[in-house]
Coordinates of C-alpha atoms in Angstrom, one line a residue:
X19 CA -131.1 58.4 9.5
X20 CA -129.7 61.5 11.3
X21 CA -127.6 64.6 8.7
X22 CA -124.7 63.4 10.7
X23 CA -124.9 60.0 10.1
X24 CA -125.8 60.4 6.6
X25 CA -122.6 62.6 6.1
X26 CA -120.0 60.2 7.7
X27 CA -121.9 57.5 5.2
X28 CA -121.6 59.9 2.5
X29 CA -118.2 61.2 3.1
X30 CA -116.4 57.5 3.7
X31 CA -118.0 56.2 0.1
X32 CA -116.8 58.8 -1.5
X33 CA -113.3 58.2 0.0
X34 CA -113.5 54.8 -1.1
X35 CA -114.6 55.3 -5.1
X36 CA -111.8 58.4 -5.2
X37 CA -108.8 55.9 -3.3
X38 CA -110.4 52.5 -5.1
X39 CA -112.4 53.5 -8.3
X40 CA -114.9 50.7 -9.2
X41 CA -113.8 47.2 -8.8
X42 CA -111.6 45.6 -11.5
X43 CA -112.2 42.5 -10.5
X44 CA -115.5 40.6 -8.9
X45 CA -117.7 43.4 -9.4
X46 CA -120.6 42.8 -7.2
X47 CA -122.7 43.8 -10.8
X48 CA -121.0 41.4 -13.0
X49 CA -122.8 38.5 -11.1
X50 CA -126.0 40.4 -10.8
X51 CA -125.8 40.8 -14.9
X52 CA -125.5 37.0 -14.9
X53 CA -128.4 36.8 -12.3
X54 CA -130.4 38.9 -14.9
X55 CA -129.5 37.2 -17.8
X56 CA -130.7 33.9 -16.6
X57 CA -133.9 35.4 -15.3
X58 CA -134.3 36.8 -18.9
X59 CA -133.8 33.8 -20.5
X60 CA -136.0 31.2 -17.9
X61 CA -139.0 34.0 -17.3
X62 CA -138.7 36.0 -19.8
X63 CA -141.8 36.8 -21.4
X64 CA -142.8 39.5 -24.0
X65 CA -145.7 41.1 -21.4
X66 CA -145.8 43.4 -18.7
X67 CA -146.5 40.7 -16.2
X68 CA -143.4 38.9 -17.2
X69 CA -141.4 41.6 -16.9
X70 CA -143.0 42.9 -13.4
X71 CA -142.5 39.3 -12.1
X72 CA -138.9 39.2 -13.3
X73 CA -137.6 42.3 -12.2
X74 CA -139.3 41.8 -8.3
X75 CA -137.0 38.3 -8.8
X76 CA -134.0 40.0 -9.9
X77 CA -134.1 43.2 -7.4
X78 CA -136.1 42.5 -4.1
X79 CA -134.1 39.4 -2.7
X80 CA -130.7 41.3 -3.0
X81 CA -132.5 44.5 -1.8
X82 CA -134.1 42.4 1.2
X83 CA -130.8 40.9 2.1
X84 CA -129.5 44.6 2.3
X85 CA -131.8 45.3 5.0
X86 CA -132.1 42.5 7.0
X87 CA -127.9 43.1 7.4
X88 CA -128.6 46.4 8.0
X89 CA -131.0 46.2 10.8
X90 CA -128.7 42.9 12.2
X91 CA -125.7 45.3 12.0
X92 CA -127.0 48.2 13.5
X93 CA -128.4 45.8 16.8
X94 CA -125.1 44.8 17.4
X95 CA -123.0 48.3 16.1
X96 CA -124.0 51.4 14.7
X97 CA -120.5 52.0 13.3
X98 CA -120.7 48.4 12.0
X99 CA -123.9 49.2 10.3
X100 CA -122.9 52.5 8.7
X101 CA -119.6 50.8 7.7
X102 CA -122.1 48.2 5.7
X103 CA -124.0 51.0 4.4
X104 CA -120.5 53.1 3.2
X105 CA -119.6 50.3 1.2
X106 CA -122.9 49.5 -0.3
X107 CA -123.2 53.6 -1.5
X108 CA -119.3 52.6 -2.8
X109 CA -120.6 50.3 -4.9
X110 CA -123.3 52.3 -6.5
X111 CA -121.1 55.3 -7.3
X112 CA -119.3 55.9 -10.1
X113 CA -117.6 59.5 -9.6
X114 CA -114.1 58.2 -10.2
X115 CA -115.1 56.2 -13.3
X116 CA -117.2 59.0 -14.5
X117 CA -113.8 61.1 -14.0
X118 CA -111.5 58.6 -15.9
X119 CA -113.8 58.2 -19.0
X120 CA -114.3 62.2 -20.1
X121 CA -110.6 62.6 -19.1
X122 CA -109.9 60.4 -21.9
X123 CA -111.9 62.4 -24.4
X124 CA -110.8 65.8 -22.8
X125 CA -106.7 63.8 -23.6
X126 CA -107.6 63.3 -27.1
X127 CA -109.4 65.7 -27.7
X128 CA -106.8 68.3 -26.7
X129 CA -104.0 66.8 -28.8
X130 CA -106.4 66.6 -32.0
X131 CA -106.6 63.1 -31.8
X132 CA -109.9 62.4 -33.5
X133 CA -109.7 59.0 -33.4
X134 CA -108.8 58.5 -30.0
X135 CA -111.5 60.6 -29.3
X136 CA -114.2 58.6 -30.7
X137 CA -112.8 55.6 -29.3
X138 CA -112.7 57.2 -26.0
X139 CA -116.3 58.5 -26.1
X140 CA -117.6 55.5 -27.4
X141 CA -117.0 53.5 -24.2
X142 CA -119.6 56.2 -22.2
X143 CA -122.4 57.4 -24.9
X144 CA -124.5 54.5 -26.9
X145 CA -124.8 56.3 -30.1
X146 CA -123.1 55.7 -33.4
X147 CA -119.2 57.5 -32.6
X148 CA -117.6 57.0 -36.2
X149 CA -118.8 59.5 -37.9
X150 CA -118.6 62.2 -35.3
X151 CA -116.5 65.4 -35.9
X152 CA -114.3 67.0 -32.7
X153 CA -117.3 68.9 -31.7
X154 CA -120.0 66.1 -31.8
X155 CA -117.4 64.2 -29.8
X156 CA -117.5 66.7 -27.4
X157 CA -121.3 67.2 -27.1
X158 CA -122.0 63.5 -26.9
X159 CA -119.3 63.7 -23.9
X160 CA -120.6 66.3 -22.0
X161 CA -124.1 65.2 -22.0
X162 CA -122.6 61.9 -20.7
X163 CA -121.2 63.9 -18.1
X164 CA -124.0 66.0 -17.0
X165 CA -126.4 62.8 -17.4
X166 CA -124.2 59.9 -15.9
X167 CA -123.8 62.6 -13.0
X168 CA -127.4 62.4 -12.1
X169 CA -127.5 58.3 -12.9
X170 CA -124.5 57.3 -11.2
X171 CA -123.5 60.1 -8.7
X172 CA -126.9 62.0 -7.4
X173 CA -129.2 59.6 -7.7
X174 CA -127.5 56.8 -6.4
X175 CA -125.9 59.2 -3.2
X176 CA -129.8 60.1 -2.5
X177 CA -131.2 56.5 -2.2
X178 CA -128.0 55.3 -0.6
X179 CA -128.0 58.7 2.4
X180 CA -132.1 57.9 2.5
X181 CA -132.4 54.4 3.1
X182 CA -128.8 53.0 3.7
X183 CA -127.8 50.1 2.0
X184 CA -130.5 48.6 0.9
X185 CA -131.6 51.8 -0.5
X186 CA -127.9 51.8 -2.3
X187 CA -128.5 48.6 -3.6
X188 CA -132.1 49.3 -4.9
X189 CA -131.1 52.1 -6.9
X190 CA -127.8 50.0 -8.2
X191 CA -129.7 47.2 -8.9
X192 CA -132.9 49.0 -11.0
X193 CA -130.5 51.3 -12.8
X194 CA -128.8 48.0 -14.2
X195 CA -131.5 46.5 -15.5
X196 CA -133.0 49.4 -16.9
X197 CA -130.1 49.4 -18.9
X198 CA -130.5 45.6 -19.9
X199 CA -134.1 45.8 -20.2
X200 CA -135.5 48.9 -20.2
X201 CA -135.3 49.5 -24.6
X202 CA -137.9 49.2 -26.7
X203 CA -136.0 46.1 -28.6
X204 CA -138.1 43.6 -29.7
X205 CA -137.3 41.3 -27.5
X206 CA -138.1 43.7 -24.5
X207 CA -141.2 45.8 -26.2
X208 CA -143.5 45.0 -23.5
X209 CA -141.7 43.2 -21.0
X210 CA -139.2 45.5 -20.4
X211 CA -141.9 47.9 -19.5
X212 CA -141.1 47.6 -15.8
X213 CA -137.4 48.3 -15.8
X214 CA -137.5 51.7 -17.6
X215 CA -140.6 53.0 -15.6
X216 CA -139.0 51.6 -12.1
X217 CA -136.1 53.3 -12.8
X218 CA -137.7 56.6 -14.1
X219 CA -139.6 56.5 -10.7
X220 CA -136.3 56.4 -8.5
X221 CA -134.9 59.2 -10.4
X222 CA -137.7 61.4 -10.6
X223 CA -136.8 63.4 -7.5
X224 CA -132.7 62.7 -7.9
X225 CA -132.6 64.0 -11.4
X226 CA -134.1 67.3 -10.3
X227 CA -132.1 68.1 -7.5
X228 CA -129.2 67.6 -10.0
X229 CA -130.7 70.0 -12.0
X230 CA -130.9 72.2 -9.7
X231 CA -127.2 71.6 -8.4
X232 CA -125.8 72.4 -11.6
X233 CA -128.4 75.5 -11.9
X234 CA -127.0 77.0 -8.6
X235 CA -123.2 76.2 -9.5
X236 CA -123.8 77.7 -13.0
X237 CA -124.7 80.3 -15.3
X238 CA -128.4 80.1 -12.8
X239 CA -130.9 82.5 -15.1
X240 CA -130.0 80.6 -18.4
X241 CA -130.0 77.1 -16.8
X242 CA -133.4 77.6 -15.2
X243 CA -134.9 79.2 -18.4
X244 CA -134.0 76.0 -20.3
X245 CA -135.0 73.9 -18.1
X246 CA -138.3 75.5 -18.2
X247 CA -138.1 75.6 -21.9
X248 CA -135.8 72.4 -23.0
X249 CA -136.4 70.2 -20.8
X250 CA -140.3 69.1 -21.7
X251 CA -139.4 68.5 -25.5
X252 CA -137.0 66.0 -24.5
X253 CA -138.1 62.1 -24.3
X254 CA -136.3 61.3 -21.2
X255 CA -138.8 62.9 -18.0
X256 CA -135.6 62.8 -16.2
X257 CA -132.8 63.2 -18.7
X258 CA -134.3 66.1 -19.8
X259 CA -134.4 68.7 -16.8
X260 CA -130.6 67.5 -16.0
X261 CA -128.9 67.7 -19.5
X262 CA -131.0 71.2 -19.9
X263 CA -130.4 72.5 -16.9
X264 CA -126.6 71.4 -17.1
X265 CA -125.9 72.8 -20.6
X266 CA -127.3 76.0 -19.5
X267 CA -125.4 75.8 -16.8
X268 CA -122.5 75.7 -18.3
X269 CA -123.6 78.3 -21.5
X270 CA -123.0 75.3 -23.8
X271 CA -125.1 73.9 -26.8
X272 CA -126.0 70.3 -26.8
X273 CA -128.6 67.8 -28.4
X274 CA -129.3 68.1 -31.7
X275 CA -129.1 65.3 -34.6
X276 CA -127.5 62.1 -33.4
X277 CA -126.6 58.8 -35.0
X278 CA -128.0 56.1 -33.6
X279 CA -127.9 52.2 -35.1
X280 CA -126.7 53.3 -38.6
X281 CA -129.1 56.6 -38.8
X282 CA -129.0 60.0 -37.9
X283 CA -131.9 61.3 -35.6
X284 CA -133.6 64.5 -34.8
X285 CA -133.1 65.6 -31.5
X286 CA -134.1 68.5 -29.6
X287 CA -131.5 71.5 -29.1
X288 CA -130.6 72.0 -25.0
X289 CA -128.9 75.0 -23.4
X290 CA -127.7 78.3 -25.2
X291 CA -124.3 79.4 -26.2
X292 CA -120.7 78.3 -27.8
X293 CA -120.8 74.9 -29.7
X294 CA -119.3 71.9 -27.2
X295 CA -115.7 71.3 -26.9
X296 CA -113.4 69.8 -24.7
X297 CA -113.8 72.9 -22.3
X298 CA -117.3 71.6 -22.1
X299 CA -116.4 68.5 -20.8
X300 CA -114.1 69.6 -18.0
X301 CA -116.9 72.0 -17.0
X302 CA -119.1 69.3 -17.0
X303 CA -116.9 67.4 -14.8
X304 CA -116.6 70.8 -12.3
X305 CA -120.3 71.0 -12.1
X306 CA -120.7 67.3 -10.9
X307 CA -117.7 67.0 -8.0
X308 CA -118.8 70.6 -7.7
X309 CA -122.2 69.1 -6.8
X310 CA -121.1 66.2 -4.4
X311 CA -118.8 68.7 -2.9
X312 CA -122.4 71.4 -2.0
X313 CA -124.4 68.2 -1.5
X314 CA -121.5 67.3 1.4
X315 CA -121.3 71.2 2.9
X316 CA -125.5 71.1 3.4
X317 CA -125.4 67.5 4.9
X318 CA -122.4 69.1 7.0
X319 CA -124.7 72.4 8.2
X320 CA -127.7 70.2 9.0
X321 CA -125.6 68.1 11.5
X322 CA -124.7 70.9 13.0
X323 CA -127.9 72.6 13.3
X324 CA -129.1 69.2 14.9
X325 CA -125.9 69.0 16.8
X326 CA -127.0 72.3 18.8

């Protein structure tokens, strides 16, 4: 795929999540989830096997329908194919979404509305929001931000820009179920083995070019000293260079003790500087549409490098 035609791909997907936002109805995911489920409950097997075998059902025929379309499409239309693969990149994004939720917290957080602010938050983050004061809301939302950047922006604009739609829907597709399958619940211990490594393998090389979008847009020595520093003591191999890159980015303190499931857990500190707050959060937000926006300019000077 060409810079060019990656950037009229690119640019027309982002178009549609900013005019359209994710689907409110018939979500292309919520059938998939069903798919899923089914699979979990029919092959669903506490081992590695099962979970290799049911993953490969529930991704590779969707993925493999992608690319037959793709390569009918592009036979018979090349603007017909990169149409298919514009709305197939749609469907993986979630910039507007990601937009909508931390705006919520940002709202309440501004008017000292505590509870609306936990609320809000606890609709993006997956730890224990009851108990949070204004600044732990604000922390848990802008590590949302930085990481659901990476997750559902970056990552999912690289596999759609390098492979089209099937690459789109790959990415979608594995990101889902490692976030049905991929924790170490008892139910998944061994057979969810396959989800979260899958997915920690597609985001390997997305989550560090986010980090170093948001090292480039920010504060740059800090965020690359803790992402030398930060990022290794944290559990996630791809959460970790993007949330310490981004806090240091944006001179902000994150991580730290975190409830989770009734209990409060240790976590490692990331980035240096003022506590979080809802500044942090709109910051956050800058260094993400601030991303897609550099990510769009060097598609943009490649094409015309190749134009000439």
């Amino acid at each position: 795929m060409t810079a060019a035609t990656a950037l009229c791909i690119g640019v027309a997907a982002l178009l549609l999540d900013l005019v359209l936002g994710e689907p409110r109805r018939a979500h292309p995911l919520v059938g998939f989830g069903r798919w899923a489920q089914w699979l979990a409950e029919h092959v669903h097997r506490d081992s590695r096997a099962a979970g290799v075998l049911a993953w490969a059902l529930a991704v590779l025929p969707f993925v493999f329908l992608a690319g037959l379309l793709q390569w009918l499409l592009w036979r018979w239309s090349a603007w017909a194919a990169m149409a298919a693969s514009a709305l197939a990149l749609y469907m993986a994004l979630g910039l507007r979404s990601l937009g909508e939720h931390a705006g919520a917290v940002i709202a309440a957080l501004e008017r000292d509305d505590l509870a609306g602010a936990r609320d809000a938050v606890g609709r993006i983050v997956s730890r224990d929001t009851a108990t949070l004061d204004a600044t732990q809301v604000a922390g848990a939302a802008t590590e949302s931000v930085l990481e659901n950047g990476s997750d559902a922006v970056f990552a999912a604009l690289f596999w759609g820009l390098l492979l089209g739609a099937p690459g789109a829907v790959l990415y979608r597709l594995a990101n889902t179920l490692d976030a049905m399958w991929g924790y170490r619940t008892p139910r998944y211990l061994r057979a969810g083995w396959a989800a979260a490594r899958i997915d920690d393998v597609l985001n390997w090389i997305p989550a560090r070019l986010t980090a170093l979008t948001y090292t480039l847009l920010g504060a740059t020595a800090i965020a690359l000293r803790c992402w030398q520093r930060q990022a290794p003591t944290w559990k996630s191999p791809n959460a970790g260079p993007v949330m310490a890159a981004g806090a240091g980015a944006l001179r902000v303190q994150l991580g730290g003790a975190a409830p989770y499931h009734g209990q409060w857990q240790s976590r490692p500190l990331l980035g240096e500087g003022a506590p979080a707050s809802a500044g942090s959060v709109r910051r956050a937000l800058w260094l993400v549409r601030g991303g897609v926006a550099l990510w769009c300019a060097l598609l943009a000077a490649a094409a015309l490098m190749g134009a000439r």
